[in-house]
mmCIF file of C-alpha atoms in Angstrom:
data_model
loop_
_atom_site.group_PDB
_atom_site.id
_atom_site.type_symbol
_atom_site.label_atom_id
_atom_site.label_comp_id
_atom_site.label_asym_id
_atom_site.label_seq_id
_atom_site.Cartn_x
_atom_site.Cartn_y
_atom_site.Cartn_z
ATOM 1 C CA ASP R 1 -31.810 22.383 -14.575
ATOM 2 C CA TYR R 2 -28.372 20.881 -13.860
ATOM 3 C CA ALA R 3 -26.956 17.373 -13.608
ATOM 4 C CA GLY R 4 -30.422 15.887 -13.981
ATOM 5 C CA THR R 5 -31.869 17.785 -11.017
ATOM 6 C CA ARG R 6 -34.607 20.385 -10.825
ATOM 7 C CA MET R 7 -35.862 22.718 -8.159
ATOM 8 C CA ASN R 8 -38.948 21.307 -6.500
ATOM 9 C CA GLN R 9 -42.004 23.388 -5.645
ATOM 10 C CA GLN R 10 -40.807 24.064 -2.105
ATOM 11 C CA GLN R 11 -37.423 25.306 -3.376
ATOM 12 C CA HIS R 12 -39.162 27.609 -5.833
ATOM 13 C CA LEU R 13 -41.077 29.228 -2.994
ATOM 14 C CA ASP R 14 -38.143 29.582 -0.562
ATOM 15 C CA PRO R 15 -35.616 32.338 -1.462
ATOM 16 C CA HIS R 16 -32.930 30.724 0.702
ATOM 17 C CA GLN R 17 -33.345 27.379 -1.042
ATOM 18 C CA GLN R 18 -33.356 29.118 -4.418
ATOM 19 C CA ARG R 19 -30.036 30.706 -3.587
ATOM 20 C CA SER R 20 -28.603 27.447 -2.241
ATOM 21 C CA PHE R 21 -29.683 25.587 -5.399
ATOM 22 C CA LEU R 22 -28.155 28.245 -7.658
ATOM 23 C CA CYS R 23 -24.927 28.230 -5.660
ATOM 24 C CA ALA R 24 -24.682 24.436 -5.969
ATOM 25 C CA THR R 25 -25.344 24.684 -9.697
ATOM 26 C CA LEU R 26 -22.573 27.255 -10.148
ATOM 27 C CA ALA R 27 -20.178 25.135 -8.092
ATOM 28 C CA GLY R 28 -20.851 22.268 -10.479
ATOM 29 C CA LEU R 29 -19.610 24.405 -13.358
ATOM 30 C CA VAL R 30 -16.278 25.264 -11.699
ATOM 31 C CA GLN R 31 -13.134 23.370 -12.622
ATOM 32 C CA THR R 32 -10.300 23.781 -10.117
ATOM 33 C CA GLY R 33 -6.706 22.628 -9.847
ATOM 34 C CA GLY R 34 -5.134 21.106 -6.768
ATOM 35 C CA PRO R 35 -2.015 22.249 -4.897
ATOM 36 C CA LEU R 36 0.892 23.274 -7.113
ATOM 37 C CA TRP R 37 3.051 20.663 -5.395
ATOM 38 C CA SER R 38 2.324 17.947 -2.834
ATOM 39 C CA ALA R 39 4.683 15.690 -0.907
ATOM 40 C CA GLY R 40 5.743 12.812 -3.140
ATOM 41 C CA ASP R 41 5.254 14.728 -6.398
ATOM 42 C CA ALA R 42 8.033 15.022 -8.949
ATOM 43 C CA GLN R 43 9.656 18.430 -9.332
ATOM 44 C CA LYS R 44 7.405 21.069 -10.854
ATOM 45 C CA LYS R 45 8.394 24.214 -12.724
ATOM 46 C CA ILE R 46 5.614 26.797 -12.740
ATOM 47 C CA SER R 47 5.565 30.267 -14.233
ATOM 48 C CA LEU R 48 3.115 33.091 -13.762
ATOM 49 C CA ILE R 49 2.352 35.037 -16.932
ATOM 50 C CA GLY R 50 -0.018 37.888 -17.646
ATOM 51 C CA ALA R 51 -0.501 41.576 -18.262
ATOM 52 C CA THR R 52 1.284 44.310 -16.343
ATOM 53 C CA GLY R 53 -0.069 45.059 -12.879
ATOM 54 C CA VAL R 54 -2.087 41.910 -12.220
ATOM 55 C CA GLY R 55 0.031 40.980 -9.177
ATOM 56 C CA LYS R 56 2.327 38.216 -10.425
ATOM 57 C CA THR R 57 5.330 38.948 -8.184
ATOM 58 C CA THR R 58 3.318 39.165 -4.961
ATOM 59 C CA THR R 59 1.407 36.020 -5.925
ATOM 60 C CA ILE R 60 4.682 34.164 -6.559
ATOM 61 C CA ALA R 61 5.785 35.024 -3.016
ATOM 62 C CA LYS R 62 2.472 33.813 -1.586
ATOM 63 C CA LEU R 63 2.705 30.524 -3.488
ATOM 64 C CA ALA R 64 6.280 29.971 -2.335
ATOM 65 C CA ALA R 65 5.492 30.705 1.317
ATOM 66 C CA ARG R 66 2.434 28.454 1.267
ATOM 67 C CA ALA R 67 4.320 25.563 -0.391
ATOM 68 C CA ILE R 68 7.073 25.794 2.221
ATOM 69 C CA SER R 69 4.831 26.152 5.278
ATOM 70 C CA GLU R 70 2.116 23.654 4.355
ATOM 71 C CA ASN R 71 3.953 21.042 2.290
ATOM 72 C CA GLY R 72 7.585 21.406 3.346
ATOM 73 C CA ALA R 73 8.589 22.025 -0.258
ATOM 74 C CA ARG R 74 12.116 22.977 -1.238
ATOM 75 C CA VAL R 75 11.565 26.042 -3.404
ATOM 76 C CA ALA R 76 13.641 28.205 -5.745
ATOM 77 C CA LEU R 77 12.518 31.486 -7.289
ATOM 78 C CA VAL R 78 13.587 32.546 -10.763
ATOM 79 C CA THR R 79 12.702 35.776 -12.538
ATOM 80 C CA ILE R 80 12.964 36.572 -16.213
ATOM 81 C CA ASP R 81 11.578 40.047 -15.524
ATOM 82 C CA THR R 82 14.713 42.035 -16.333
ATOM 83 C CA TYR R 83 12.716 45.124 -17.300
ATOM 84 C CA ARG R 84 11.657 46.236 -13.817
ATOM 85 C CA ILE R 85 14.479 46.563 -11.299
ATOM 86 C CA ALA R 86 11.973 47.126 -8.506
ATOM 87 C CA ALA R 87 10.259 43.796 -9.227
ATOM 88 C CA VAL R 88 13.591 41.949 -9.121
ATOM 89 C CA GLU R 89 14.497 43.587 -5.814
ATOM 90 C CA GLN R 90 11.066 42.805 -4.410
ATOM 91 C CA LEU R 91 11.477 39.129 -5.266
ATOM 92 C CA LYS R 92 14.953 39.074 -3.726
ATOM 93 C CA VAL R 93 13.566 40.494 -0.482
ATOM 94 C CA TYR R 94 10.917 37.784 -0.392
ATOM 95 C CA GLY R 95 13.625 35.184 -1.037
ATOM 96 C CA GLU R 96 15.737 36.476 1.841
ATOM 97 C CA ILE R 97 12.780 36.422 4.215
ATOM 98 C CA MET R 98 11.931 32.832 3.283
ATOM 99 C CA GLY R 99 15.561 31.685 3.075
ATOM 100 C CA ILE R 100 15.294 30.449 -0.498
ATOM 101 C CA PRO R 101 17.422 31.193 -3.581
ATOM 102 C CA VAL R 102 16.417 33.800 -6.150
ATOM 103 C CA GLU R 103 17.973 33.905 -9.607
ATOM 104 C CA VAL R 104 17.692 36.451 -12.413
ATOM 105 C CA VAL R 105 18.066 35.033 -15.926
ATOM 106 C CA PHE R 106 18.396 36.875 -19.224
ATOM 107 C CA SER R 107 18.024 34.153 -21.845
ATOM 108 C CA PRO R 108 16.247 30.837 -22.424
ATOM 109 C CA GLU R 109 19.631 29.112 -22.179
ATOM 110 C CA GLN R 110 20.282 30.660 -18.761
ATOM 111 C CA LEU R 111 16.825 29.564 -17.645
ATOM 112 C CA GLN R 112 17.607 25.952 -18.512
ATOM 113 C CA GLU R 113 20.963 26.263 -16.706
ATOM 114 C CA SER R 114 19.113 27.531 -13.651
ATOM 115 C CA PHE R 115 16.820 24.494 -13.802
ATOM 116 C CA ARG R 116 19.854 22.206 -13.816
ATOM 117 C CA ARG R 117 21.323 23.984 -10.783
ATOM 118 C CA HIS R 118 18.085 23.474 -8.889
ATOM 119 C CA ARG R 119 17.562 19.810 -9.669
ATOM 120 C CA ASP R 120 17.242 19.195 -5.932
ATOM 121 C CA LYS R 121 14.262 21.534 -5.519
ATOM 122 C CA ASP R 122 10.653 20.373 -5.385
ATOM 123 C CA LEU R 123 9.174 23.535 -6.854
ATOM 124 C CA ILE R 124 10.691 26.192 -9.100
ATOM 125 C CA LEU R 125 8.523 29.295 -9.409
ATOM 126 C CA ILE R 126 9.201 31.652 -12.315
ATOM 127 C CA ASP R 127 8.219 35.308 -12.320
ATOM 128 C CA THR R 128 7.810 37.142 -15.622
ATOM 129 C CA ALA R 129 7.489 40.705 -16.803
ATOM 130 C CA GLY R 130 4.017 41.976 -17.560
ATOM 131 C CA ARG R 131 3.177 41.971 -21.246
ATOM 132 C CA SER R 132 0.530 43.971 -23.039
ATOM 133 C CA PRO R 133 -1.804 41.628 -24.964
ATOM 134 C CA GLN R 134 -1.177 43.895 -27.975
ATOM 135 C CA ASP R 135 2.609 43.397 -27.786
ATOM 136 C CA GLN R 136 2.968 40.203 -29.792
ATOM 137 C CA ALA R 137 6.742 40.594 -30.105
ATOM 138 C CA ARG R 138 7.169 40.507 -26.317
ATOM 139 C CA ILE R 139 4.816 37.534 -26.013
ATOM 140 C CA GLU R 140 6.811 35.707 -28.685
ATOM 141 C CA GLU R 141 9.926 36.445 -26.636
ATOM 142 C CA LEU R 142 8.202 34.919 -23.608
ATOM 143 C CA ASP R 143 7.379 31.841 -25.668
ATOM 144 C CA ARG R 144 11.093 31.298 -26.305
ATOM 145 C CA PHE R 145 11.568 31.032 -22.542
ATOM 146 C CA LEU R 146 8.396 29.171 -21.590
ATOM 147 C CA GLY R 147 7.084 27.388 -24.668
ATOM 148 C CA SER R 148 6.179 23.699 -24.759
ATOM 149 C CA HIS R 149 9.878 22.774 -25.086
ATOM 150 C CA SER R 150 10.625 24.240 -21.631
ATOM 151 C CA GLU R 151 8.677 21.708 -19.518
ATOM 152 C CA VAL R 152 7.207 24.649 -17.584
ATOM 153 C CA GLU R 153 3.561 24.848 -16.529
ATOM 154 C CA ASN R 154 2.294 28.348 -17.282
ATOM 155 C CA LEU R 155 -0.474 29.838 -15.152
ATOM 156 C CA LEU R 156 -2.210 32.901 -16.575
ATOM 157 C CA VAL R 157 -2.816 35.557 -13.923
ATOM 158 C CA LEU R 158 -5.903 37.738 -14.348
ATOM 159 C CA ALA R 159 -7.079 40.585 -12.118
ATOM 160 C CA ALA R 160 -10.726 40.115 -11.132
ATOM 161 C CA PRO R 161 -11.610 43.841 -11.475
ATOM 162 C CA THR R 162 -10.450 43.898 -15.116
ATOM 163 C CA ALA R 163 -13.255 44.014 -17.686
ATOM 164 C CA GLU R 164 -14.001 40.570 -19.096
ATOM 165 C CA ARG R 165 -13.358 41.674 -22.686
ATOM 166 C CA LEU R 166 -9.814 42.648 -21.627
ATOM 167 C CA GLN R 167 -9.372 39.356 -19.779
ATOM 168 C CA GLN R 168 -10.404 37.585 -22.976
ATOM 169 C CA LYS R 169 -7.806 39.579 -24.912
ATOM 170 C CA SER R 170 -5.144 38.465 -22.438
ATOM 171 C CA LEU R 171 -6.253 34.869 -22.778
ATOM 172 C CA ALA R 172 -6.134 35.061 -26.580
ATOM 173 C CA ALA R 173 -2.725 36.769 -26.635
ATOM 174 C CA PHE R 174 -0.996 34.626 -24.022
ATOM 175 C CA GLY R 175 -2.602 31.526 -25.513
ATOM 176 C CA ARG R 176 0.401 31.463 -27.822
ATOM 177 C CA LEU R 177 2.078 29.775 -24.856
ATOM 178 C CA PRO R 178 0.750 26.516 -23.412
ATOM 179 C CA ILE R 179 -1.458 27.517 -20.450
ATOM 180 C CA SER R 180 -2.323 24.914 -17.832
ATOM 181 C CA GLY R 181 -4.486 26.986 -15.511
ATOM 182 C CA LEU R 182 -5.672 30.347 -14.199
ATOM 183 C CA ILE R 183 -5.105 32.500 -11.121
ATOM 184 C CA PHE R 184 -7.486 35.344 -10.311
ATOM 185 C CA THR R 185 -6.111 38.193 -8.185
ATOM 186 C CA LYS R 186 -7.463 41.307 -6.451
ATOM 187 C CA LEU R 187 -10.833 39.858 -5.528
ATOM 188 C CA ASP R 188 -10.915 42.355 -2.673
ATOM 189 C CA GLU R 189 -11.014 45.163 -5.272
ATOM 190 C CA SER R 190 -13.836 43.713 -7.361
ATOM 191 C CA ASP R 191 -17.590 44.204 -6.886
ATOM 192 C CA CYS R 192 -18.533 41.631 -9.524
ATOM 193 C CA CYS R 193 -16.777 38.270 -9.905
ATOM 194 C CA GLY R 194 -18.749 36.596 -12.698
ATOM 195 C CA CYS R 195 -15.452 36.183 -14.562
ATOM 196 C CA LEU R 196 -14.608 33.344 -12.152
ATOM 197 C CA ILE R 197 -17.295 31.308 -13.910
ATOM 198 C CA ASN R 198 -17.413 32.755 -17.420
ATOM 199 C CA LEU R 199 -13.766 32.782 -18.488
ATOM 200 C CA PRO R 200 -12.745 29.320 -17.212
ATOM 201 C CA LEU R 201 -15.794 27.844 -18.946
ATOM 202 C CA GLN R 202 -14.911 29.564 -22.222
ATOM 203 C CA CYS R 203 -11.319 28.321 -22.220
ATOM 204 C CA ASN R 204 -11.834 25.023 -20.344
ATOM 205 C CA LEU R 205 -9.020 25.761 -17.888
ATOM 206 C CA PRO R 206 -9.006 25.143 -14.128
ATOM 207 C CA ILE R 207 -8.662 27.868 -11.513
ATOM 208 C CA HIS R 208 -5.680 27.117 -9.271
ATOM 209 C CA CYS R 209 -6.002 29.823 -6.661
ATOM 210 C CA LEU R 210 -7.399 33.247 -5.821
ATOM 211 C CA THR R 211 -5.880 36.235 -4.055
ATOM 212 C CA ASN R 212 -7.737 38.842 -2.031
ATOM 213 C CA GLY R 213 -5.116 41.282 -0.755
ATOM 214 C CA GLN R 214 -1.418 42.143 -0.520
ATOM 215 C CA ASN R 215 -0.489 40.203 2.623
ATOM 216 C CA VAL R 216 2.026 37.398 2.123
ATOM 217 C CA PRO R 217 1.107 34.588 2.448
ATOM 218 C CA GLU R 218 -2.278 35.129 4.128
ATOM 219 C CA ASP R 219 -4.216 36.569 1.196
ATOM 220 C CA LEU R 220 -4.120 33.415 -0.901
ATOM 221 C CA LEU R 221 -7.151 31.158 -1.259
ATOM 222 C CA PRO R 222 -7.023 27.668 -2.785
ATOM 223 C CA ALA R 223 -9.665 27.476 -5.478
ATOM 224 C CA ASP R 224 -12.585 25.390 -4.277
ATOM 225 C CA PRO R 225 -15.764 25.075 -6.389
ATOM 226 C CA GLN R 226 -18.082 25.938 -3.490
ATOM 227 C CA LEU R 227 -15.976 28.940 -2.474
ATOM 228 C CA VAL R 228 -15.865 30.214 -6.050
ATOM 229 C CA ALA R 229 -19.635 29.864 -6.346
ATOM 230 C CA GLU R 230 -20.165 31.705 -3.065
ATOM 231 C CA ILE R 231 -17.883 34.542 -4.168
ATOM 232 C CA VAL R 232 -19.772 34.897 -7.453
ATOM 233 C CA MET R 233 -23.072 34.868 -5.586
ATOM 234 C CA GLY R 234 -21.782 37.550 -3.244
ATOM 235 C CA GLU R 235 -22.384 35.547 -0.085
ATOM 236 C CA GLU R 236 -21.922 37.802 2.959
ATOM 237 C CA GLU R 237 -20.386 34.974 4.982
ATOM 238 C CA THR R 238 -17.761 34.421 2.300
ATOM 239 C CA ALA R 239 -16.954 38.118 2.175
ATOM 240 C CA ARG R 240 -16.367 38.119 5.938
ATOM 241 C CA ARG R 241 -14.198 35.006 5.710
ATOM 242 C CA MET R 242 -12.081 36.548 2.947
ATOM 243 C CA ALA R 243 -11.573 39.713 4.967
ATOM 244 C CA VAL R 244 -10.135 37.847 7.973
#
């Protein structure tokens, strides 16, 4: 029973209608966010935060490429990940390919200076180092960069194959920072995607986008309630569409 509707007798007897009804019900539970930036919007500063290995740097590149190609956004990339040289170099390569600036900052003050230098940009995307949910000191350090005083929207990145109890630990740990939404990555590596429904409901946060591979920018899906429901239901048609 959902939104005042019930399955009728015919739906109960038809497996296809049962599945369609369940899919529609799940879609009604999904809260999604719109594009990170649209033409006419004020400048947005968005960071990706999360545990090590969830795919933040690749996702940043996908978001930048999509914003440029679809919305004509003027984009700058900033990284505060000074722990992994390879990640910094990877982001610089993406910046060169897209013809956009990439800055490395080492302190909250430098981050704010970088924002001032890029006042003319529509979208500033901020990459961060992975943090273990158990490492409260590192998360507190991140809060000094990206806390509520920073005017940055923080999106928590979660890998779909990760056990839900570990995703919940990440949510609890990174919840020290203001979180405005979720990104789920590595859907192509997950056999079960119930977390796309369960976790957003528990924390009342929207899903902004999904990723299903390493290709930039192709493997980026805007979160749509029907698509999310189909993925959770394991619809074969959706699986084929995601693999294209």
